[in-house]
Amino acid sequence: MTNFELFSQTLMQLFLDLHVGLSLPLRRMLALLTTRVLEGTPAHLTALAEALPDLDKAHSGKAQRVRRFLSNANMSPQRLLSVFIHLLQPLLQRLPAIILAMDRTPWKKRQRHVNVLMVSVAFQGRAIPLFWIVRDRAGNSSLTQWKTVLSPVLAEFHKHAWCATIPIIVVADREFASPRLTQWLKTTYQVESVLRIKRSASLGDQDQTMQLRDVVAYFPRGEPRSSRHVTVTQESTFLVNVTITWGKTADEPFISMYTEDQAAQAVQTSTQRFGIEPMFKDLKSNGFDIEGTKITDPKRIETLLIVMALAHLFCTCEGARQEDAGDAKKNVVRGPGFVQSASFFADLKRLSNGSEDLSPRSFASLSGVFSTSYM
């Protein structure tokens, strides 16, 4: 049995044991596509179809199987969310806080818009996809959509006893700077948040209301300032804290509203949002190249992102395992997990072509992903 066969069969058994509710054909296709992406196959329909085992000799038949899989209504991030969190438990339970970063990334293909709103979890300066929705139109997202992507993730974390004592904090950029979001997170899930806000926002207390741009106009650089128990926007009555940080060499101030107790802690928490930007680059171009696929249908993109999220997760787990074991190379530019473990995946690709069997060290390395998370 080759590495490809063993890894894909292990994935199928994992999906079965974690009760994801997928039929055997869906479990098999998800496992096959994930394994091929891990080998380095780009997330393109044609490339993935060509890389499938020859169950159907005709390429058109393989491509149609992939299309049907991507369009299947039973495939959704909701079904795989418990798997993501289960596999991430060994990494997340050692963190002082679980930081959830929400952001949006668009692209355009064949005159059609693809707009992905995603929630990810921060880990060592990177971000790992957890849940997303895909729209076929340009433009910002709404509070209803923010709740749509955050609710399943927060509900799933609250099911697990291991994270009951770990604080959960949501961080997001200026598009999501709504006190209604902050209030909903705090009152519904008892979750803290740090949201970057615009200078056009109004800041109010019991005595006066003024725009942040007027406050910033007289703000001395290099001296962080914070205001506690204020309102942001004239319509909101929910009290938050606001901190302004403007480094002496920065082009603009960093302004955020937060519900944590300490301003310095909130600023530090907010910096973990930046890990989602390289994650988007990994998904879109650097690694999996979903931006290069001809697929534009929102449902098919949503399902294809499941395959990529699983591959991304395994790469992160393997990178963390190598670092813990002292196997990771030092003094190199830190890249995404699947680049950091490039030698491992090169070995996996070589072994998976059927020319060699399971015994080499590279598969023992792959098994390390499961030794702490599953087996």
XYZ file of C-alpha atoms in Angstrom:
375
model
C 0.000 0.000 0.000
C 1.371 3.425 -0.984
C 1.405 6.537 1.153
C -1.351 8.020 -0.981
C -3.597 5.023 -0.332
C -2.856 4.843 3.376
C -3.270 8.559 3.992
C -6.530 8.781 2.052
C -7.902 5.696 3.852
C -6.875 7.172 7.216
C -8.743 10.355 6.352
C -11.840 8.386 5.390
C -11.759 6.577 8.722
C -11.254 9.878 10.538
C -14.358 11.358 8.909
C -16.322 8.238 9.853
C -15.129 8.187 13.476
C -15.881 11.875 13.980
C -19.442 11.416 12.686
C -19.338 14.063 9.962
C -22.429 12.535 8.369
C -21.021 12.071 4.876
C -21.784 9.149 2.594
C -18.987 6.794 1.588
C -18.566 8.362 -1.905
C -18.291 11.863 -0.386
C -15.814 10.729 2.276
C -13.727 8.998 -0.380
C -13.667 11.995 -2.724
C -12.847 14.417 0.097
C -9.979 12.191 1.234
C -8.621 11.719 -2.293
C -8.700 15.425 -3.153
C -7.156 16.454 0.175
C -4.323 13.983 -0.277
C -3.633 15.176 -3.811
C -3.578 18.818 -2.668
C -1.135 17.848 0.069
C 1.111 16.383 -2.605
C 1.210 19.736 -4.355
C -1.627 19.514 -6.894
C -3.073 23.038 -7.331
C -6.699 23.584 -6.346
C -7.902 23.648 -9.955
C -10.721 21.431 -11.168
C -8.754 20.168 -14.169
C -5.584 19.445 -12.208
C -7.476 17.682 -9.425
C -9.442 15.605 -11.925
C -6.269 14.510 -13.677
C -4.712 13.545 -10.324
C -7.579 11.259 -9.287
C -6.995 7.488 -9.340
C -8.109 5.854 -12.574
C -11.513 4.683 -11.351
C -12.823 6.358 -14.467
C -10.324 6.351 -17.322
C -11.854 9.269 -19.189
C -10.698 12.698 -18.052
C -14.156 14.132 -18.745
C -15.608 11.520 -16.413
C -13.166 12.437 -13.643
C -13.880 16.140 -14.053
C -17.605 15.494 -13.837
C -17.120 13.528 -10.622
C -15.245 16.475 -9.107
C -17.969 18.909 -10.246
C -20.691 16.776 -8.675
C -18.716 16.564 -5.449
C -18.156 20.326 -5.310
C -21.850 20.980 -5.957
C -23.159 18.427 -3.448
C -25.437 20.095 -0.900
C -24.168 17.812 1.873
C -20.666 19.282 1.598
C -20.386 22.368 3.783
C -17.912 23.956 6.226
C -20.467 23.279 8.957
C -20.007 19.507 8.601
C -16.226 19.672 8.812
C -15.959 22.298 11.554
C -15.887 19.714 14.343
C -13.077 17.889 12.512
C -11.033 21.083 12.203
C -11.339 21.885 15.900
C -10.751 18.271 16.956
C -7.477 18.131 15.027
C -6.408 21.564 16.258
C -7.047 20.782 19.918
C -3.411 19.793 20.736
C -2.228 23.128 19.334
C -4.961 25.401 20.679
C -5.200 24.067 24.217
C -1.671 25.261 24.960
C -2.439 28.854 23.955
C -3.253 31.567 26.534
C -6.224 32.643 24.391
C -8.036 31.506 21.260
C -7.915 34.410 18.823
C -10.489 34.269 16.028
C -9.735 36.550 13.085
C -12.552 37.500 10.722
C -11.833 39.023 7.335
C -12.934 39.029 3.716
C -11.039 38.431 0.476
C -12.401 38.965 -3.066
C -11.182 38.137 -6.543
C -12.621 38.237 -10.034
C -12.535 35.498 -12.644
C -14.106 35.500 -16.081
C -16.004 38.707 -15.246
C -17.543 37.095 -12.152
C -16.939 38.085 -8.554
C -15.880 35.657 -5.834
C -16.158 37.133 -2.339
C -15.111 34.991 0.641
C -15.911 35.943 4.241
C -13.873 33.754 6.591
C -13.233 33.111 10.264
C -9.806 31.689 11.103
C -7.904 30.896 14.285
C -4.522 32.504 14.971
C -1.523 30.283 15.650
C 2.103 31.410 15.877
C 1.693 34.386 13.585
C -0.389 32.497 11.022
C -4.093 31.809 10.622
C -5.919 28.523 10.040
C -9.316 28.505 8.221
C -12.328 27.384 10.262
C -15.533 28.611 8.619
C -16.549 30.722 5.619
C -19.303 31.786 3.265
C -18.872 32.648 -0.422
C -20.817 35.275 -2.341
C -20.872 36.013 -6.070
C -20.997 39.795 -5.745
C -18.569 42.554 -4.830
C -18.872 44.766 -1.771
C -18.576 44.705 1.981
C -20.295 42.186 4.214
C -23.042 42.818 6.775
C -23.730 42.139 10.437
C -26.027 39.277 9.467
C -23.208 37.635 7.502
C -20.719 38.201 10.339
C -23.063 36.362 12.671
C -23.450 33.607 10.079
C -19.727 32.801 10.068
C -19.051 33.406 13.759
C -22.015 31.599 15.348
C -21.094 28.015 14.291
C -17.459 28.488 15.345
C -18.287 29.921 18.773
C -20.991 27.300 19.372
C -18.561 24.495 18.481
C -15.861 25.784 20.814
C -18.379 26.069 23.637
C -19.150 22.359 23.285
C -15.642 21.349 24.362
C -14.603 21.167 27.994
C -10.903 21.549 27.123
C -11.385 25.164 26.057
C -13.788 26.196 28.829
C -11.020 28.030 30.693
C -9.358 29.524 27.591
C -10.654 32.998 26.694
C -11.941 33.468 23.146
C -11.367 36.833 21.474
C -12.579 37.988 18.057
C -10.373 40.413 16.113
C -11.248 42.161 12.860
C -10.356 45.132 10.688
C -12.254 48.370 10.040
C -14.889 46.837 7.766
C -16.277 45.027 10.809
C -16.041 47.928 13.290
C -19.613 47.821 14.521
C -20.533 48.226 18.192
C -23.507 46.005 17.423
C -21.083 43.180 16.623
C -19.160 43.832 19.835
C -22.377 43.848 21.847
C -23.664 40.665 20.215
C -20.423 38.798 20.923
C -20.353 39.908 24.538
C -24.008 39.371 25.416
C -24.662 36.209 23.368
C -21.404 34.271 23.775
C -19.492 36.138 26.528
C -16.696 36.585 23.998
C -14.349 39.562 24.015
C -13.501 41.470 20.834
C -10.930 43.913 19.483
C -12.119 45.718 16.347
C -10.158 48.352 14.485
C -12.233 51.469 13.858
C -12.098 54.410 11.465
C -11.270 57.992 12.329
C -14.718 58.994 11.102
C -16.360 57.208 14.053
C -17.924 59.261 16.831
C -16.639 58.874 20.367
C -18.987 59.753 23.204
C -19.261 59.791 26.974
C -21.669 61.394 29.436
C -20.295 64.876 28.750
C -19.690 65.168 25.012
C -19.499 63.495 21.615
C -16.771 64.127 19.077
C -15.289 62.481 16.029
C -12.107 60.491 16.436
C -10.423 62.484 13.656
C -10.668 65.557 15.879
C -9.124 63.643 18.773
C -6.325 62.326 16.571
C -5.576 65.793 15.184
C -4.099 66.764 18.554
C -2.730 63.353 19.377
C 1.005 63.188 20.212
C 2.725 60.376 18.371
C 4.409 57.676 20.374
C 2.110 58.028 23.391
C -0.736 55.481 23.506
C -3.995 56.817 24.884
C -7.164 55.032 25.878
C -10.708 55.967 26.860
C -12.843 53.652 28.943
C -16.584 53.138 28.967
C -17.443 55.221 25.927
C -19.780 54.789 22.989
C -18.703 54.477 19.376
C -21.146 55.940 16.806
C -24.017 58.155 17.856
C -26.593 55.384 17.512
C -24.936 52.956 19.937
C -25.452 52.902 23.693
C -23.189 49.900 24.320
C -20.115 50.932 26.292
C -16.694 49.887 25.017
C -13.083 50.920 25.495
C -11.081 52.711 22.818
C -7.305 52.853 22.443
C -5.231 54.988 20.074
C -1.690 53.982 19.195
C 0.338 56.057 16.732
C 3.946 55.025 16.333
C 6.406 57.766 15.460
C 7.162 56.171 12.085
C 3.595 55.022 11.270
C 1.605 56.718 8.516
C -1.649 56.593 10.459
C -2.857 55.817 13.968
C -4.105 52.406 15.006
C -7.495 52.905 16.670
C -9.501 50.025 18.082
C -12.473 49.423 20.321
C -12.267 46.544 22.711
C -13.987 44.884 25.644
C -10.882 43.498 27.317
C -9.704 45.119 30.549
C -6.239 46.300 29.528
C -5.450 48.555 26.573
C -1.963 47.097 26.104
C -3.403 43.585 26.055
C -6.009 44.641 23.483
C -3.354 46.142 21.210
C -1.267 42.989 21.452
C -4.327 40.849 20.706
C -5.233 42.935 17.665
C -1.834 42.295 16.057
C -2.721 38.614 15.706
C -5.288 39.572 13.082
C -2.505 40.124 10.551
C -1.940 36.368 10.221
C -5.072 36.092 8.107
C -3.502 38.132 5.280
C -0.691 35.655 4.480
C -3.232 32.848 4.941
C -5.381 34.366 2.186
C -2.286 34.682 0.010
C -1.455 31.023 0.647
C -4.957 29.950 -0.359
C -5.281 32.241 -3.363
C -1.859 32.201 -4.991
C 1.263 31.202 -3.026
C 0.368 27.619 -2.255
C -3.009 26.229 -3.307
C -3.710 28.784 -6.067
C -7.496 28.747 -5.842
C -7.472 32.131 -7.565
C -6.157 30.332 -10.652
C -9.077 27.923 -10.890
C -11.766 28.503 -13.496
C -14.452 27.736 -10.920
C -16.604 30.756 -10.055
C -19.758 29.127 -8.666
C -20.038 30.086 -4.950
C -21.092 26.594 -3.842
C -18.192 24.915 -5.627
C -15.706 27.444 -4.225
C -17.153 26.852 -0.745
C -16.580 23.087 -1.049
C -13.143 23.437 -2.639
C -12.113 25.558 0.354
C -12.920 22.578 2.610
C -10.263 20.537 0.814
C -7.773 23.390 1.102
C -8.576 24.047 4.759
C -7.926 20.399 5.612
C -4.618 20.449 3.740
C -3.673 23.747 5.391
C -4.493 22.299 8.806
C -2.373 19.168 8.293
C 0.536 21.293 7.100
C 0.281 23.456 10.212
C 0.151 20.396 12.465
C 3.189 18.923 10.735
C 5.099 22.198 10.969
C 4.301 22.448 14.689
C 5.347 18.827 15.202
C 8.678 19.446 13.490
C 9.306 22.533 15.601
C 8.475 20.675 18.812
C 10.801 17.846 17.785
C 13.580 20.237 16.801
C 13.434 19.106 13.180
C 12.498 22.480 11.695
C 15.301 24.418 10.020
C 16.543 27.454 11.896
C 17.452 30.896 10.566
C 15.183 30.680 7.554
C 12.379 32.950 6.468
C 9.232 31.625 8.089
C 6.643 30.579 5.560
C 3.313 28.763 5.686
C 3.317 25.293 7.176
C 3.213 23.485 3.856
C 6.239 25.447 2.609
C 8.091 25.036 5.878
C 7.673 21.270 5.508
C 8.641 21.283 1.834
C 11.107 18.396 2.155
C 8.428 16.283 3.815
C 5.917 16.911 1.047
C 8.504 16.328 -1.645
C 9.145 12.909 -0.089
C 5.416 12.285 0.167
C 4.903 13.122 -3.497
C 7.765 10.833 -4.510
C 6.451 7.973 -2.384
C 2.840 8.411 -3.442
C 3.505 7.677 -7.097
C 3.605 3.976 -6.260
C 7.333 3.517 -6.752
C 8.036 3.015 -3.057
C 6.216 1.689 -0.038
C 5.345 3.005 3.430
C 8.562 2.481 5.286
C 10.635 5.689 4.794
C 10.869 8.327 7.509
C 8.682 10.806 5.639
C 5.551 8.782 6.288
C 6.429 8.484 9.970
C 6.509 12.267 9.899
C 3.051 12.356 8.349
C 1.752 9.918 10.942
C 2.811 12.425 13.588
C -0.135 14.559 12.512
C -2.464 11.850 13.719
C -0.495 10.572 16.710
C -1.415 13.576 18.830
C -4.750 14.438 17.308
C -6.537 11.286 16.348
C -5.016 7.872 16.975
